[in-house]
Amino acid sequence: MGNFNITFAEGFILVGFSDWPQLELILFIFILVFYCLTLFSNTTIIALSRLDVQLHTPMYFFLSHLSFLDLCFTTSTVPQLLINLHGLDRTISYGGCVAQLYIYLALGSTECMLLVVMAFDRYVAVCRPLHYMTIMHPCLCHALAISSWVGGFVNSLIQTSLVMAMPLCGNQLNHFFCEMPVFLKLACEDPGGTEAKMFLARVIVVALPAALILGSYVHFAQAVLKIKSMAGRRKAFGTCGSHLLVVFLFYGSAIYTYLQPIHSYSEREGKFVALFYTIITPILNPLIYTLRNKDVKGALWKVLKRGRGRDVG
Protein backbone atom coordinates (compact mmCIF):
# COMPACT_ATOMS: atom_id res chain seq x y z
CA MET A 1 0.00 0.00 0.00
CA GLY A 2 1.42 3.35 -0.97
CA ASN A 3 1.71 6.41 1.18
CA PHE A 4 -1.59 8.09 1.90
CA ASN A 5 -1.15 11.67 3.00
CA ILE A 6 -3.94 12.25 5.47
CA THR A 7 -5.40 15.75 5.20
CA PHE A 8 -8.01 17.56 7.24
CA ALA A 9 -10.56 17.03 4.42
CA GLU A 10 -10.08 13.27 4.03
CA GLY A 11 -10.29 11.93 7.58
CA PHE A 12 -10.56 8.25 8.47
CA ILE A 13 -12.89 5.28 8.03
CA LEU A 14 -13.66 3.39 11.24
CA VAL A 15 -14.11 -0.29 10.38
CA GLY A 16 -15.73 -0.98 13.75
CA PHE A 17 -17.58 -4.31 13.93
CA SER A 18 -18.46 -4.49 10.22
CA ASP A 19 -16.60 -7.83 10.09
CA TRP A 20 -19.43 -9.24 12.26
CA PRO A 21 -22.61 -7.67 10.75
CA GLN A 22 -24.79 -10.18 12.64
CA LEU A 23 -23.51 -8.72 15.94
CA GLU A 24 -24.05 -5.06 15.16
CA LEU A 25 -27.72 -4.81 16.23
CA ILE A 26 -27.08 -6.81 19.42
CA LEU A 27 -24.06 -4.65 20.25
CA PHE A 28 -26.01 -1.46 19.51
CA ILE A 29 -28.76 -2.37 22.02
CA PHE A 30 -26.30 -3.70 24.61
CA ILE A 31 -24.03 -0.63 24.42
CA LEU A 32 -26.92 1.86 24.41
CA VAL A 33 -28.41 0.30 27.57
CA PHE A 34 -25.05 0.22 29.35
CA TYR A 35 -24.26 3.79 28.28
CA CYS A 36 -27.55 5.06 29.74
CA LEU A 37 -26.89 3.15 32.97
CA THR A 38 -23.37 4.60 33.13
CA LEU A 39 -24.68 8.15 32.75
CA PHE A 40 -27.36 7.59 35.40
CA SER A 41 -25.22 5.78 38.01
CA ASN A 42 -22.20 8.07 37.82
CA THR A 43 -24.33 11.21 37.81
CA THR A 44 -26.12 9.87 40.90
CA ILE A 45 -22.83 9.40 42.76
CA ILE A 46 -21.68 12.92 41.88
CA ALA A 47 -25.03 14.39 43.01
CA LEU A 48 -25.10 12.41 46.27
CA SER A 49 -21.52 13.36 47.14
CA ARG A 50 -22.53 17.02 46.80
CA LEU A 51 -25.95 16.87 48.48
CA ASP A 52 -25.19 14.76 51.55
CA VAL A 53 -22.94 16.35 54.17
CA GLN A 54 -21.87 12.94 55.51
CA LEU A 55 -20.26 12.23 52.13
CA HIS A 56 -18.10 15.37 52.27
CA THR A 57 -15.00 13.29 52.96
CA PRO A 58 -11.78 12.75 50.95
CA MET A 59 -12.90 9.28 49.84
CA TYR A 60 -16.12 10.54 48.25
CA PHE A 61 -14.40 13.65 46.92
CA PHE A 62 -12.08 11.42 44.88
CA LEU A 63 -14.93 9.05 44.03
CA SER A 64 -16.92 11.93 42.53
CA HIS A 65 -13.87 12.80 40.41
CA LEU A 66 -13.69 9.16 39.28
CA SER A 67 -17.39 9.20 38.39
CA PHE A 68 -16.99 12.39 36.37
CA LEU A 69 -13.97 10.84 34.64
CA ASP A 70 -15.98 7.75 33.74
CA LEU A 71 -18.79 9.90 32.35
CA CYS A 72 -16.37 11.76 30.08
CA PHE A 73 -14.31 8.66 29.29
CA THR A 74 -17.23 6.63 27.95
CA THR A 75 -18.80 9.65 26.20
CA SER A 76 -15.58 10.24 24.26
CA THR A 77 -16.14 7.00 22.31
CA VAL A 78 -19.65 5.57 22.74
CA PRO A 79 -21.72 8.10 20.67
CA GLN A 80 -19.35 7.58 17.73
CA LEU A 81 -19.61 3.79 18.21
CA LEU A 82 -23.43 3.87 18.25
CA ILE A 83 -23.47 5.84 14.98
CA ASN A 84 -20.99 3.35 13.52
CA LEU A 85 -23.06 0.33 14.60
CA HIS A 86 -26.24 1.87 13.21
CA GLY A 87 -24.52 2.06 9.84
CA LEU A 88 -25.27 5.75 9.39
CA ASP A 89 -21.68 6.88 9.01
CA ARG A 90 -18.38 5.07 9.45
CA THR A 91 -16.16 8.08 8.83
CA ILE A 92 -14.58 10.56 11.19
CA SER A 93 -12.81 13.77 10.22
CA TYR A 94 -9.09 14.18 10.76
CA GLY A 95 -9.66 16.88 13.39
CA GLY A 96 -12.35 14.81 15.10
CA CYS A 97 -10.05 11.79 15.22
CA VAL A 98 -7.17 13.79 16.71
CA ALA A 99 -9.52 15.33 19.29
CA GLN A 100 -10.95 11.91 20.20
CA LEU A 101 -7.49 10.37 20.55
CA TYR A 102 -6.28 13.26 22.70
CA ILE A 103 -9.32 13.37 24.99
CA TYR A 104 -9.49 9.59 25.36
CA LEU A 105 -5.78 9.29 26.24
CA ALA A 106 -6.02 12.27 28.60
CA LEU A 107 -8.95 10.83 30.53
CA GLY A 108 -7.42 7.34 30.65
CA SER A 109 -4.10 8.74 31.92
CA THR A 110 -5.91 10.86 34.50
CA GLU A 111 -7.76 7.79 35.79
CA CYS A 112 -4.45 5.93 36.15
CA MET A 113 -3.15 8.73 38.37
CA LEU A 114 -6.41 9.23 40.26
CA LEU A 115 -6.52 5.55 41.24
CA VAL A 116 -3.08 6.01 42.81
CA VAL A 117 -4.39 8.99 44.77
CA MET A 118 -7.38 6.92 45.94
CA ALA A 119 -5.02 4.12 47.01
CA PHE A 120 -3.02 6.67 49.04
CA ASP A 121 -6.26 7.88 50.66
CA ARG A 122 -7.22 4.31 51.65
CA TYR A 123 -3.65 3.64 52.88
CA VAL A 124 -3.80 6.65 55.20
CA ALA A 125 -7.32 5.71 56.38
CA VAL A 126 -6.23 2.19 57.38
CA CYS A 127 -2.59 2.65 58.39
CA ARG A 128 -2.77 6.16 59.90
CA PRO A 129 -6.38 6.41 61.14
CA LEU A 130 -5.67 8.85 63.99
CA HIS A 131 -3.97 11.31 61.62
CA TYR A 132 -6.28 10.74 58.65
CA MET A 133 -8.15 14.07 58.68
CA THR A 134 -4.91 15.96 59.39
CA ILE A 135 -3.05 14.36 56.48
CA MET A 136 -5.96 14.34 54.02
CA HIS A 137 -6.61 18.05 54.39
CA PRO A 138 -8.97 19.57 51.78
CA CYS A 139 -6.07 21.57 50.32
CA LEU A 140 -4.04 18.38 49.76
CA CYS A 141 -7.08 16.58 48.30
CA HIS A 142 -7.65 19.36 45.77
CA ALA A 143 -3.94 19.49 44.92
CA LEU A 144 -3.82 15.72 44.32
CA ALA A 145 -6.95 15.80 42.15
CA ILE A 146 -5.68 18.75 40.08
CA SER A 147 -2.28 17.08 39.67
CA SER A 148 -3.98 13.94 38.33
CA TRP A 149 -5.93 15.92 35.73
CA VAL A 150 -2.96 18.05 34.65
CA GLY A 151 -0.62 15.04 34.47
CA GLY A 152 -3.12 13.09 32.38
CA PHE A 153 -3.62 15.86 29.84
CA VAL A 154 0.10 16.60 29.55
CA ASN A 155 0.85 12.91 28.93
CA SER A 156 -1.87 12.78 26.28
CA LEU A 157 -0.48 15.86 24.54
CA ILE A 158 2.94 14.23 24.25
CA GLN A 159 1.65 10.88 22.98
CA THR A 160 -0.92 12.36 20.58
CA SER A 161 1.74 14.62 19.08
CA LEU A 162 4.05 11.64 18.51
CA VAL A 163 1.29 9.56 16.90
CA MET A 164 -0.01 12.23 14.56
CA ALA A 165 3.51 13.16 13.43
CA MET A 166 3.94 9.72 11.82
CA PRO A 167 3.34 9.26 8.06
CA LEU A 168 0.31 6.98 7.63
CA CYS A 169 -0.42 4.45 4.88
CA GLY A 170 -4.15 4.37 4.32
CA ASN A 171 -7.12 5.87 6.11
CA GLN A 172 -8.91 2.75 7.41
CA LEU A 173 -8.70 2.28 11.17
CA ASN A 174 -9.59 -1.28 12.15
CA HIS A 175 -11.32 -0.18 15.34
CA PHE A 176 -14.47 1.60 16.50
CA PHE A 177 -12.62 4.74 17.64
CA CYS A 178 -9.26 6.43 17.09
CA GLU A 179 -7.13 4.14 19.25
CA MET A 180 -3.37 4.59 19.56
CA PRO A 181 -2.15 1.01 18.77
CA VAL A 182 -4.21 1.04 15.55
CA PHE A 183 -2.41 4.20 14.41
CA LEU A 184 0.94 2.54 15.04
CA LYS A 185 -0.22 -0.40 12.89
CA LEU A 186 -1.05 2.08 10.11
CA ALA A 187 2.38 3.72 10.08
CA CYS A 188 4.19 3.68 6.69
CA GLU A 189 7.62 3.59 8.25
CA ASP A 190 8.90 1.39 11.04
CA PRO A 191 7.38 3.03 14.14
CA GLY A 192 10.10 1.57 16.36
CA GLY A 193 11.52 4.93 17.51
CA THR A 194 8.09 6.46 18.13
CA GLU A 195 6.85 3.29 19.78
CA ALA A 196 9.86 3.22 22.13
CA LYS A 197 9.20 6.81 23.28
CA MET A 198 5.50 6.12 23.73
CA PHE A 199 6.19 2.85 25.53
CA LEU A 200 8.32 4.72 28.06
CA ALA A 201 5.49 7.21 28.59
CA ARG A 202 3.00 4.38 29.03
CA VAL A 203 5.23 2.63 31.55
CA ILE A 204 5.32 5.85 33.60
CA VAL A 205 1.55 6.37 33.36
CA VAL A 206 0.31 2.75 33.56
CA ALA A 207 2.94 0.39 35.01
CA LEU A 208 4.41 2.75 37.63
CA PRO A 209 1.02 3.71 39.15
CA ALA A 210 0.02 0.03 39.22
CA ALA A 211 3.25 -0.82 41.07
CA LEU A 212 2.66 2.03 43.56
CA ILE A 213 -0.88 0.81 44.24
CA LEU A 214 0.26 -2.77 44.80
CA GLY A 215 3.01 -1.49 47.10
CA SER A 216 0.50 0.49 49.16
CA TYR A 217 -1.65 -2.61 49.53
CA VAL A 218 1.30 -4.63 50.80
CA HIS A 219 1.63 -2.11 53.66
CA PHE A 220 -2.14 -2.13 54.02
CA ALA A 221 -2.23 -5.95 54.37
CA GLN A 222 0.55 -5.84 56.96
CA ALA A 223 -1.39 -3.28 59.00
CA VAL A 224 -4.65 -5.26 58.77
CA LEU A 225 -3.01 -8.50 59.87
CA LYS A 226 -1.96 -6.77 63.10
CA ILE A 227 -5.62 -6.16 63.96
CA LYS A 228 -6.65 -8.78 66.50
CA SER A 229 -10.40 -8.47 65.97
CA MET A 230 -11.80 -10.51 63.06
CA ALA A 231 -14.60 -7.97 62.65
CA GLY A 232 -12.03 -5.18 62.47
CA ARG A 233 -10.12 -7.06 59.78
CA ARG A 234 -13.26 -7.59 57.74
CA LYS A 235 -14.16 -3.91 57.97
CA ALA A 236 -10.65 -2.86 56.90
CA PHE A 237 -10.58 -5.25 53.94
CA GLY A 238 -14.08 -4.13 52.96
CA THR A 239 -12.90 -0.52 52.97
CA CYS A 240 -10.21 -1.16 50.35
CA GLY A 241 -11.48 -4.25 48.56
CA SER A 242 -13.71 -2.26 46.22
CA HIS A 243 -10.85 0.01 45.18
CA LEU A 244 -8.55 -2.95 44.56
CA LEU A 245 -11.16 -4.62 42.34
CA VAL A 246 -11.50 -1.44 40.26
CA VAL A 247 -7.71 -1.31 39.96
CA PHE A 248 -7.49 -4.89 38.66
CA LEU A 249 -10.26 -4.32 36.11
CA PHE A 250 -8.87 -1.04 34.80
CA TYR A 251 -5.14 -1.78 34.82
CA GLY A 252 -5.59 -5.33 33.52
CA SER A 253 -7.20 -4.13 30.29
CA ALA A 254 -4.85 -1.13 30.02
CA ILE A 255 -1.72 -3.29 30.38
CA TYR A 256 -3.02 -5.70 27.74
CA THR A 257 -3.68 -2.88 25.27
CA TYR A 258 -0.77 -0.52 25.83
CA LEU A 259 2.15 -2.51 27.20
CA GLN A 260 2.42 -5.25 24.60
CA PRO A 261 4.65 -4.88 21.48
CA ILE A 262 2.76 -3.43 18.53
CA HIS A 263 3.60 -6.40 16.28
CA SER A 264 1.76 -8.76 18.67
CA TYR A 265 -1.29 -6.46 19.06
CA SER A 266 -4.43 -8.05 17.59
CA GLU A 267 -6.88 -5.50 16.24
CA ARG A 268 -9.76 -7.99 16.36
CA GLU A 269 -9.14 -8.85 20.03
CA GLY A 270 -8.33 -5.21 20.78
CA LYS A 271 -11.85 -4.15 19.82
CA PHE A 272 -13.47 -6.44 22.39
CA VAL A 273 -10.94 -5.53 25.10
CA ALA A 274 -11.67 -1.85 24.33
CA LEU A 275 -15.39 -2.56 24.72
CA PHE A 276 -14.65 -3.82 28.22
CA TYR A 277 -12.79 -0.75 29.46
CA THR A 278 -14.95 1.80 27.63
CA ILE A 279 -18.38 0.24 28.32
CA ILE A 280 -18.18 -2.27 31.18
CA THR A 281 -15.68 -0.68 33.58
CA PRO A 282 -17.44 2.75 33.79
CA ILE A 283 -20.69 1.05 34.86
CA LEU A 284 -18.94 -1.36 37.25
CA ASN A 285 -17.12 1.41 39.13
CA PRO A 286 -20.23 2.94 40.75
CA LEU A 287 -21.68 -0.52 41.44
CA ILE A 288 -18.47 -1.80 43.06
CA TYR A 289 -18.07 1.29 45.22
CA THR A 290 -21.71 1.63 46.30
CA LEU A 291 -23.39 -1.80 46.21
CA ARG A 292 -22.31 -2.66 49.77
CA ASN A 293 -21.69 0.90 50.92
CA LYS A 294 -24.01 1.91 53.78
CA ASP A 295 -23.07 5.61 53.54
CA VAL A 296 -24.11 5.90 49.89
CA LYS A 297 -27.27 3.85 50.42
CA GLY A 298 -28.17 6.06 53.37
CA ALA A 299 -27.56 9.24 51.36
CA LEU A 300 -29.70 7.94 48.48
CA TRP A 301 -32.52 7.02 50.89
CA LYS A 302 -32.42 10.53 52.43
CA VAL A 303 -32.67 12.17 49.00
CA LEU A 304 -35.56 9.91 48.00
CA LYS A 305 -37.42 10.60 51.26
CA ARG A 306 -36.83 14.32 50.80
CA GLY A 307 -38.24 14.10 47.28
CA ARG A 308 -41.32 12.18 48.45
CA GLY A 309 -41.88 14.70 51.24
CA ARG A 310 -41.93 17.56 48.74
CA ASP A 311 -44.35 15.67 46.49
CA VAL A 312 -46.71 15.03 49.42
CA GLY A 313 -46.44 18.63 50.54
XYZ file of C-alpha atoms in Angstrom:
313
model
C 0.000 0.000 0.000
C 1.423 3.354 -0.968
C 1.705 6.408 1.184
C -1.587 8.086 1.898
C -1.148 11.675 2.996
C -3.940 12.252 5.465
C -5.403 15.748 5.203
C -8.010 17.557 7.241
C -10.559 17.034 4.424
C -10.084 13.268 4.034
C -10.292 11.930 7.582
C -10.561 8.253 8.470
C -12.886 5.284 8.030
C -13.659 3.387 11.243
C -14.107 -0.287 10.383
C -15.728 -0.985 13.752
C -17.579 -4.305 13.928
C -18.458 -4.486 10.222
C -16.599 -7.829 10.089
C -19.431 -9.236 12.258
C -22.606 -7.670 10.755
C -24.789 -10.179 12.636
C -23.507 -8.723 15.941
C -24.054 -5.056 15.156
C -27.724 -4.812 16.226
C -27.079 -6.809 19.417
C -24.057 -4.652 20.247
C -26.008 -1.465 19.510
C -28.757 -2.368 22.017
C -26.295 -3.699 24.609
C -24.027 -0.629 24.420
C -26.917 1.862 24.409
C -28.411 0.301 27.566
C -25.051 0.218 29.347
C -24.260 3.788 28.283
C -27.553 5.064 29.737
C -26.893 3.150 32.972
C -23.370 4.603 33.125
C -24.683 8.150 32.746
C -27.356 7.592 35.402
C -25.223 5.778 38.006
C -22.201 8.065 37.823
C -24.332 11.210 37.808
C -26.124 9.865 40.898
C -22.826 9.395 42.755
C -21.683 12.923 41.881
C -25.027 14.387 43.007
C -25.100 12.410 46.270
C -21.516 13.360 47.144
C -22.530 17.017 46.803
C -25.950 16.867 48.480
C -25.191 14.757 51.552
C -22.942 16.349 54.173
C -21.868 12.937 55.506
C -20.261 12.229 52.125
C -18.104 15.373 52.267
C -14.998 13.294 52.956
C -11.780 12.753 50.953
C -12.898 9.281 49.843
C -16.124 10.540 48.249
C -14.400 13.649 46.916
C -12.079 11.419 44.881
C -14.929 9.047 44.029
C -16.916 11.932 42.532
C -13.865 12.799 40.406
C -13.686 9.156 39.278
C -17.394 9.199 38.388
C -16.986 12.394 36.368
C -13.971 10.845 34.641
C -15.985 7.749 33.738
C -18.792 9.899 32.347
C -16.373 11.764 30.078
C -14.308 8.657 29.286
C -17.229 6.629 27.946
C -18.799 9.655 26.204
C -15.579 10.242 24.256
C -16.143 6.998 22.308
C -19.654 5.571 22.736
C -21.723 8.099 20.674
C -19.355 7.575 17.727
C -19.613 3.795 18.208
C -23.433 3.873 18.251
C -23.472 5.838 14.981
C -20.994 3.354 13.520
C -23.057 0.327 14.596
C -26.237 1.872 13.211
C -24.515 2.062 9.837
C -25.270 5.752 9.391
C -21.683 6.883 9.007
C -18.381 5.070 9.449
C -16.165 8.083 8.833
C -14.584 10.557 11.188
C -12.810 13.766 10.223
C -9.090 14.182 10.764
C -9.659 16.876 13.387
C -12.350 14.807 15.097
C -10.048 11.788 15.222
C -7.170 13.790 16.711
C -9.517 15.335 19.290
C -10.950 11.913 20.200
C -7.486 10.370 20.550
C -6.277 13.263 22.698
C -9.325 13.373 24.993
C -9.489 9.591 25.359
C -5.784 9.292 26.240
C -6.020 12.270 28.596
C -8.948 10.826 30.528
C -7.419 7.341 30.648
C -4.100 8.744 31.915
C -5.913 10.862 34.496
C -7.758 7.787 35.786
C -4.445 5.926 36.155
C -3.146 8.729 38.372
C -6.407 9.231 40.256
C -6.519 5.552 41.241
C -3.077 6.006 42.813
C -4.387 8.986 44.771
C -7.377 6.924 45.937
C -5.018 4.123 47.011
C -3.023 6.669 49.039
C -6.257 7.879 50.662
C -7.215 4.308 51.651
C -3.651 3.638 52.883
C -3.801 6.647 55.199
C -7.317 5.712 56.383
C -6.229 2.193 57.384
C -2.587 2.652 58.391
C -2.771 6.161 59.902
C -6.378 6.410 61.143
C -5.667 8.848 63.988
C -3.966 11.309 61.621
C -6.282 10.745 58.648
C -8.150 14.065 58.682
C -4.914 15.962 59.386
C -3.047 14.355 56.484
C -5.956 14.339 54.022
C -6.607 18.050 54.386
C -8.967 19.574 51.775
C -6.069 21.566 50.318
C -4.041 18.381 49.765
C -7.076 16.582 48.297
C -7.648 19.362 45.766
C -3.938 19.494 44.922
C -3.824 15.718 44.324
C -6.949 15.797 42.153
C -5.678 18.746 40.077
C -2.285 17.081 39.668
C -3.979 13.939 38.326
C -5.928 15.924 35.732
C -2.962 18.047 34.654
C -0.623 15.044 34.474
C -3.122 13.085 32.378
C -3.622 15.860 29.836
C 0.103 16.598 29.549
C 0.852 12.910 28.933
C -1.866 12.777 26.283
C -0.483 15.861 24.539
C 2.942 14.229 24.249
C 1.650 10.881 22.975
C -0.920 12.365 20.579
C 1.743 14.624 19.079
C 4.052 11.641 18.510
C 1.293 9.556 16.900
C -0.013 12.231 14.557
C 3.511 13.163 13.427
C 3.944 9.719 11.824
C 3.335 9.260 8.062
C 0.309 6.978 7.627
C -0.418 4.451 4.881
C -4.147 4.375 4.320
C -7.122 5.866 6.107
C -8.909 2.749 7.408
C -8.698 2.279 11.168
C -9.594 -1.281 12.153
C -11.324 -0.179 15.339
C -14.471 1.603 16.501
C -12.620 4.738 17.636
C -9.260 6.429 17.093
C -7.126 4.143 19.250
C -3.369 4.588 19.556
C -2.146 1.013 18.772
C -4.207 1.040 15.548
C -2.408 4.201 14.409
C 0.941 2.539 15.035
C -0.219 -0.396 12.890
C -1.055 2.076 10.109
C 2.382 3.719 10.078
C 4.186 3.681 6.689
C 7.616 3.589 8.252
C 8.901 1.385 11.044
C 7.380 3.033 14.141
C 10.105 1.568 16.364
C 11.521 4.928 17.510
C 8.093 6.459 18.129
C 6.852 3.285 19.785
C 9.860 3.221 22.135
C 9.203 6.807 23.277
C 5.500 6.117 23.725
C 6.190 2.846 25.530
C 8.319 4.724 28.060
C 5.494 7.214 28.592
C 2.996 4.379 29.032
C 5.235 2.626 31.552
C 5.323 5.847 33.595
C 1.550 6.369 33.360
C 0.310 2.748 33.562
C 2.942 0.394 35.008
C 4.412 2.755 37.629
C 1.022 3.710 39.154
C 0.021 0.027 39.221
C 3.247 -0.816 41.074
C 2.656 2.028 43.563
C -0.877 0.811 44.240
C 0.263 -2.769 44.804
C 3.011 -1.494 47.101
C 0.501 0.493 49.155
C -1.650 -2.610 49.527
C 1.301 -4.634 50.795
C 1.628 -2.113 53.657
C -2.143 -2.132 54.025
C -2.229 -5.954 54.371
C 0.552 -5.845 56.955
C -1.392 -3.282 58.998
C -4.649 -5.256 58.766
C -3.008 -8.502 59.874
C -1.963 -6.766 63.096
C -5.623 -6.158 63.964
C -6.653 -8.783 66.501
C -10.404 -8.474 65.971
C -11.800 -10.512 63.055
C -14.605 -7.971 62.650
C -12.032 -5.177 62.473
C -10.120 -7.061 59.782
C -13.265 -7.592 57.742
C -14.157 -3.915 57.968
C -10.646 -2.862 56.900
C -10.583 -5.251 53.940
C -14.081 -4.128 52.956
C -12.904 -0.522 52.973
C -10.214 -1.163 50.355
C -11.476 -4.253 48.562
C -13.713 -2.261 46.215
C -10.848 0.009 45.183
C -8.549 -2.951 44.564
C -11.158 -4.618 42.343
C -11.498 -1.437 40.256
C -7.705 -1.306 39.962
C -7.487 -4.892 38.663
C -10.261 -4.316 36.111
C -8.865 -1.044 34.799
C -5.143 -1.780 34.819
C -5.587 -5.333 33.517
C -7.200 -4.133 30.292
C -4.852 -1.127 30.023
C -1.723 -3.285 30.377
C -3.022 -5.702 27.737
C -3.682 -2.875 25.273
C -0.769 -0.519 25.826
C 2.153 -2.510 27.201
C 2.423 -5.254 24.603
C 4.646 -4.877 21.480
C 2.756 -3.431 18.528
C 3.601 -6.402 16.284
C 1.756 -8.755 18.671
C -1.287 -6.465 19.063
C -4.425 -8.055 17.590
C -6.877 -5.495 16.237
C -9.760 -7.994 16.365
C -9.137 -8.852 20.027
C -8.331 -5.212 20.785
C -11.855 -4.145 19.818
C -13.471 -6.438 22.388
C -10.945 -5.529 25.096
C -11.669 -1.852 24.331
C -15.390 -2.561 24.722
C -14.650 -3.822 28.225
C -12.787 -0.748 29.456
C -14.952 1.805 27.630
C -18.377 0.244 28.321
C -18.181 -2.265 31.176
C -15.679 -0.676 33.582
C -17.440 2.752 33.788
C -20.686 1.047 34.857
C -18.941 -1.360 37.248
C -17.118 1.407 39.130
C -20.232 2.940 40.754
C -21.682 -0.518 41.441
C -18.471 -1.802 43.056
C -18.067 1.288 45.221
C -21.709 1.626 46.299
C -23.387 -1.800 46.215
C -22.314 -2.662 49.770
C -21.688 0.898 50.924
C -24.005 1.906 53.776
C -23.073 5.609 53.537
C -24.106 5.900 49.892
C -27.266 3.849 50.418
C -28.172 6.064 53.367
C -27.560 9.238 51.364
C -29.704 7.936 48.483
C -32.515 7.021 50.890
C -32.416 10.529 52.428
C -32.666 12.168 48.995
C -35.564 9.906 47.997
C -37.419 10.604 51.265
C -36.830 14.321 50.800
C -38.245 14.101 47.280
C -41.322 12.178 48.454
C -41.879 14.696 51.237
C -41.926 17.556 48.738
C -44.351 15.673 46.487
C -46.713 15.029 49.418
C -46.442 18.631 50.545
